[in-house]
């Protein structure tokens, strides 16, 4: 599928920001039986897949609508992240951020602390 879409963009000049995949496939329906065109455009290894997609352009559009018109992925992600383990991971990440912030704030003071400890050793 990736190769077919890539060939449609490069060899045929189809701009998928302007045209949907199903529209582009419908435009290729007149050349469905032209095997020479399909081989030259998509390569011999992709001809059968290209023919299948062209024949089922309406089904591609229907599948695209079903995939893009849903929030199931977001709902599943919310369910997966609503757990005790995920909450602990969030707290750990927050604590790591606090430690990093503290280190970054005290970074310039480290040479001063090192000199002060050297003086303390000498005095002792």
Coordinates of N, CA and C in Angstrom, one line a residue:
X1 N 0.8 -1.2 0.0 CA 0.0 0.0 0.0 C 0.9 1.3 0.0
X2 N 1.9 1.2 0.8 CA 2.8 2.4 0.9 C 3.5 2.6 -0.5
X3 N 3.9 1.6 -1.2 CA 4.5 1.7 -2.5 C 3.5 2.3 -3.5
X4 N 2.3 1.8 -3.4 CA 1.3 2.3 -4.3 C 1.0 3.8 -4.1
X5 N 0.9 4.2 -2.9 CA 0.6 5.6 -2.6 C 1.8 6.4 -3.0
X6 N 3.0 6.0 -2.8 CA 4.2 6.7 -3.2 C 4.3 6.8 -4.7
X7 N 4.0 5.8 -5.4 CA 4.0 5.8 -6.9 C 2.9 6.8 -7.4
X8 N 1.7 6.8 -6.7 CA 0.7 7.7 -7.1 C 1.1 9.2 -7.0
X9 N 1.9 9.4 -5.9 CA 2.4 10.8 -5.7 C 3.5 11.2 -6.7
X10 N 4.4 10.3 -6.9 CA 5.6 10.6 -7.7 C 5.4 10.4 -9.2
X11 N 4.9 9.2 -9.6 CA 4.7 8.9 -11.0 C 3.5 9.6 -11.6
X12 N 2.4 9.7 -10.8 CA 1.2 10.3 -11.4 C 1.0 11.7 -10.9
X13 N 1.8 12.2 -10.0 CA 1.7 13.6 -9.5 C 0.4 13.9 -8.8
X14 N -0.1 12.9 -8.1 CA -1.4 13.1 -7.3 C -1.0 13.8 -5.9
X15 N -1.6 14.9 -5.6 CA -1.4 15.6 -4.4 C -2.5 15.2 -3.4
X16 N -2.1 14.4 -2.4 CA -3.1 13.9 -1.4 C -3.6 14.9 -0.4
X17 N -3.0 16.1 -0.4 CA -3.5 17.2 0.4 C -4.7 17.8 -0.3
X18 N -4.8 17.6 -1.6 CA -5.9 18.1 -2.4 C -7.0 17.1 -2.8
X19 N -6.5 15.8 -2.8 CA -7.3 14.7 -3.3 C -7.3 13.6 -2.3
X20 N -8.5 13.0 -2.1 CA -8.5 11.8 -1.2 C -8.0 10.6 -1.9
X21 N -7.7 9.6 -1.2 CA -7.2 8.3 -1.8 C -8.2 7.7 -2.6
X22 N -9.5 7.7 -2.2 CA -10.5 7.1 -3.0 C -10.8 7.8 -4.3
X23 N -10.7 9.2 -4.2 CA -10.9 9.9 -5.5 C -9.8 9.6 -6.4
X24 N -8.5 9.5 -5.9 CA -7.4 9.2 -6.8 C -7.6 7.8 -7.4
X25 N -8.0 6.9 -6.6 CA -8.2 5.5 -7.1 C -9.4 5.5 -8.2
X26 N -10.4 6.3 -7.9 CA -11.5 6.3 -8.9 C -11.0 6.9 -10.2
X27 N -10.1 7.8 -10.2 CA -9.5 8.4 -11.4 C -8.7 7.4 -12.2
X28 N -8.2 6.4 -11.5 CA -7.5 5.3 -12.2 C -8.3 4.2 -12.8
X29 N -9.6 4.2 -12.5 CA -10.5 3.1 -12.9 C -10.5 2.9 -14.5
X30 N -10.4 3.9 -15.3 CA -10.3 3.7 -16.8 C -9.1 2.8 -17.2
X31 N -8.0 2.9 -16.4 CA -6.8 2.1 -16.7 C -6.7 0.8 -16.0
X32 N -7.8 0.4 -15.4 CA -7.8 -0.8 -14.6 C -7.3 -2.1 -15.4
X33 N -7.7 -2.2 -16.6 CA -7.4 -3.3 -17.4 C -6.1 -3.2 -18.2
X34 N -5.5 -2.0 -18.2 CA -4.3 -1.7 -18.9 C -3.1 -2.1 -18.1
X35 N -2.8 -3.4 -18.2 CA -1.7 -4.0 -17.4 C -0.4 -3.3 -17.6
X36 N -0.1 -3.0 -18.9 CA 1.2 -2.3 -19.2 C 1.3 -1.0 -18.4
X37 N 0.3 -0.2 -18.4 CA 0.3 1.1 -17.6 C 0.5 0.8 -16.1
X38 N -0.2 -0.2 -15.6 CA -0.1 -0.5 -14.2 C 1.3 -1.0 -13.8
X39 N 1.9 -1.8 -14.7 CA 3.2 -2.3 -14.4 C 4.2 -1.2 -14.5
X40 N 4.1 -0.3 -15.5 CA 5.0 0.8 -15.6 C 4.9 1.8 -14.5
X41 N 3.6 2.0 -14.0 CA 3.4 3.0 -12.9 C 3.7 2.4 -11.5
X42 N 3.3 1.2 -11.2 CA 3.4 0.7 -9.9 C 4.4 -0.4 -9.7
X43 N 4.9 -0.9 -10.8 CA 5.9 -2.0 -10.7 C 5.2 -3.3 -10.7
X44 N 5.8 -4.3 -11.2 CA 5.2 -5.7 -11.4 C 4.8 -6.3 -10.1
X45 N 5.6 -6.0 -9.0 CA 5.2 -6.6 -7.7 C 4.0 -5.9 -7.1
X46 N 3.6 -4.8 -7.5 CA 2.4 -4.1 -6.9 C 1.2 -4.1 -7.8
X47 N 1.2 -4.7 -8.9 CA 0.1 -4.6 -9.9 C -1.2 -5.2 -9.2
X48 N -1.1 -6.3 -8.6 CA -2.3 -7.0 -8.1 C -2.9 -6.1 -7.0
X49 N -2.1 -5.6 -6.1 CA -2.5 -4.8 -5.0 C -3.2 -3.5 -5.6
X50 N -2.5 -2.9 -6.6 CA -3.1 -1.7 -7.2 C -4.4 -1.9 -7.8
X51 N -4.6 -3.1 -8.6 CA -5.8 -3.4 -9.2 C -6.9 -3.6 -8.1
X52 N -6.6 -4.3 -7.0 CA -7.5 -4.5 -5.9 C -8.0 -3.2 -5.3
X53 N -7.0 -2.3 -5.1 CA -7.4 -1.0 -4.5 C -8.3 -0.2 -5.5
X54 N -7.9 -0.2 -6.8 CA -8.7 0.6 -7.7 C -10.1 0.0 -7.8
X55 N -10.2 -1.3 -7.9 CA -11.6 -1.9 -7.9 C -12.4 -1.6 -6.7
X56 N -11.8 -1.5 -5.6 CA -12.5 -1.3 -4.3 C -12.3 0.2 -3.8
X57 N -12.3 1.1 -4.7 CA -12.1 2.5 -4.3 C -13.2 3.0 -3.3
X58 N -14.4 2.5 -3.5 CA -15.5 2.9 -2.6 C -15.3 2.3 -1.3
X59 N -14.9 1.1 -1.2 CA -14.6 0.5 0.1 C -13.5 1.2 0.8
X60 N -12.5 1.6 0.1 CA -11.4 2.4 0.7 C -11.9 3.7 1.3
X61 N -12.8 4.3 0.6 CA -13.4 5.6 1.2 C -14.3 5.2 2.4
X62 N -15.0 4.2 2.4 CA -15.8 3.7 3.5 C -14.9 3.4 4.7
X63 N -13.8 2.7 4.5 CA -12.9 2.4 5.6 C -12.3 3.6 6.1
X64 N -11.9 4.5 5.3 CA -11.3 5.8 5.7 C -12.3 6.6 6.6
X65 N -13.5 6.6 6.2 CA -14.5 7.3 7.1 C -14.7 6.6 8.4
X66 N -14.7 5.3 8.4 CA -14.8 4.6 9.7 C -13.6 4.8 10.6
X67 N -12.4 4.8 10.0 CA -11.2 5.0 10.8 C -11.1 6.4 11.4
X68 N -11.4 7.4 10.5 CA -11.1 8.8 10.9 C -12.3 9.4 11.7
X69 N -13.5 8.8 11.6 CA -14.7 9.3 12.2 C -14.9 8.7 13.6
X70 N -13.9 8.3 14.3 CA -14.1 7.7 15.6 C -13.1 8.2 16.6
X71 N -13.4 8.1 17.9 CA -12.5 8.4 19.0 C -12.1 7.2 19.8
X72 N -12.3 6.0 19.2 CA -12.0 4.8 19.9 C -10.6 4.7 20.4
X73 N -9.6 5.2 19.6 CA -8.2 5.1 20.0 C -8.0 6.0 21.3
X74 N -8.6 7.2 21.3 CA -8.5 8.1 22.4 C -9.1 7.4 23.7
X75 N -10.3 6.8 23.5 CA -11.0 6.2 24.6 C -10.1 5.0 25.2
X76 N -9.5 4.2 24.3 CA -8.7 3.1 24.7 C -7.4 3.6 25.4
X77 N -6.9 4.7 24.9 CA -5.7 5.3 25.6 C -6.1 5.8 27.0
X78 N -7.2 6.4 27.1 CA -7.7 6.9 28.4 C -7.9 5.7 29.4
X79 N -8.4 4.6 28.9 CA -8.6 3.4 29.8 C -7.3 2.8 30.2
X80 N -6.3 2.8 29.2 CA -5.0 2.2 29.5 C -4.2 3.0 30.5
X81 N -4.4 4.3 30.5 CA -3.6 5.2 31.3 C -4.3 5.5 32.6
X82 N -5.5 5.0 32.8 CA -6.2 5.2 34.1 C -6.0 4.0 35.0
X83 N -4.7 3.9 35.4 CA -4.4 2.8 36.3 C -3.4 3.3 37.4
X84 N -3.3 2.4 38.4 CA -2.4 2.7 39.5 C -0.9 2.8 39.1
X85 N -0.5 1.9 38.2 CA 0.8 1.9 37.7 C 1.1 3.2 36.9
X86 N 0.2 3.6 36.1 CA 0.4 4.9 35.3 C 0.5 6.1 36.3
X87 N -0.4 6.1 37.3 CA -0.3 7.2 38.2 C 1.0 7.2 38.9
X88 N 1.6 6.1 39.3 CA 2.9 6.0 40.0 C 4.0 6.5 39.0
X89 N 3.8 6.1 37.7 CA 4.8 6.6 36.7 C 4.8 8.1 36.6
X90 N 3.6 8.7 36.6 CA 3.4 10.1 36.6 C 4.1 10.8 37.8
X91 N 3.9 10.2 39.0 CA 4.5 10.8 40.2 C 6.0 10.7 40.1
X92 N 6.5 9.5 39.6 CA 8.0 9.4 39.5 C 8.5 10.4 38.5
X93 N 7.9 10.6 37.4 CA 8.3 11.6 36.4 C 8.3 13.0 37.0
X94 N 7.3 13.3 37.8 CA 7.2 14.6 38.4 C 8.4 14.8 39.4
X95 N 8.7 13.7 40.2 CA 9.8 13.8 41.1 C 11.2 13.9 40.4
X96 N 11.3 13.2 39.2 CA 12.5 13.3 38.4 C 12.7 14.8 37.9
X97 N 11.6 15.4 37.5 CA 11.7 16.7 37.0 C 12.1 17.7 38.2
X98 N 11.6 17.4 39.4 CA 11.9 18.3 40.5 C 13.4 18.1 40.8
X99 N 13.9 16.9 40.8 CA 15.4 16.6 41.0 C 16.2 17.3 40.0
X100 N 15.8 17.2 38.7 CA 16.6 17.9 37.7 C 16.6 19.4 37.8
X101 N 15.4 19.9 38.2 CA 15.3 21.4 38.4 C 16.2 21.8 39.6
X102 N 16.2 21.1 40.7 CA 17.1 21.4 41.8 C 18.6 21.4 41.4
X103 N 19.0 20.3 40.7 CA 20.3 20.2 40.2 C 20.7 21.4 39.3
X104 N 19.8 21.8 38.4 CA 20.1 22.9 37.5 C 20.2 24.2 38.3
X105 N 19.4 24.4 39.4 CA 19.5 25.6 40.2 C 20.8 25.6 41.0
X106 N 21.2 24.5 41.5 CA 22.4 24.5 42.4 C 23.7 24.3 41.6
X107 N 23.6 24.0 40.3 CA 24.8 23.8 39.5 C 25.8 24.9 39.6
X108 N 25.5 26.2 39.6 CA 26.5 27.2 39.7 C 27.1 27.3 41.1
X109 N 26.4 26.8 42.1 CA 26.9 26.8 43.5 C 27.9 25.7 43.8
X110 N 28.0 24.7 42.9 CA 28.9 23.6 43.2 C 30.4 24.0 43.4
X111 N 31.0 24.8 42.5 CA 32.4 25.2 42.7 C 32.6 25.9 44.1
X112 N 31.6 26.7 44.5 CA 31.7 27.4 45.8 C 31.7 26.4 46.9
X113 N 30.8 25.5 46.8 CA 30.7 24.4 47.9 C 31.9 23.6 47.9
X114 N 32.5 23.3 46.8 CA 33.8 22.6 46.8 C 34.9 23.3 47.4
X115 N 35.0 24.6 47.1 CA 36.0 25.5 47.8 C 35.8 25.6 49.3
X116 N 34.6 25.7 49.7 CA 34.2 25.8 51.1 C 34.6 24.5 51.8
X117 N 34.3 23.4 51.2 CA 34.7 22.1 51.9 C 36.2 21.9 51.9
X118 N 36.9 22.4 50.9 CA 38.4 22.4 51.0 C 38.9 23.2 52.1
X119 N 38.3 24.4 52.4 CA 38.7 25.2 53.5 C 38.4 24.5 54.8
X120 N 37.2 23.9 54.9 CA 36.8 23.2 56.1 C 37.8 22.0 56.4
X121 N 38.3 21.3 55.4 CA 39.3 20.3 55.7 C 40.6 20.9 56.2
X122 N 41.0 22.0 55.6 CA 42.2 22.6 56.1 C 42.1 23.1 57.5
X123 N 41.0 23.7 57.9 CA 40.8 24.2 59.2 C 40.7 23.0 60.2
X124 N 40.1 21.9 59.8 CA 40.0 20.8 60.7 C 41.4 20.2 60.9

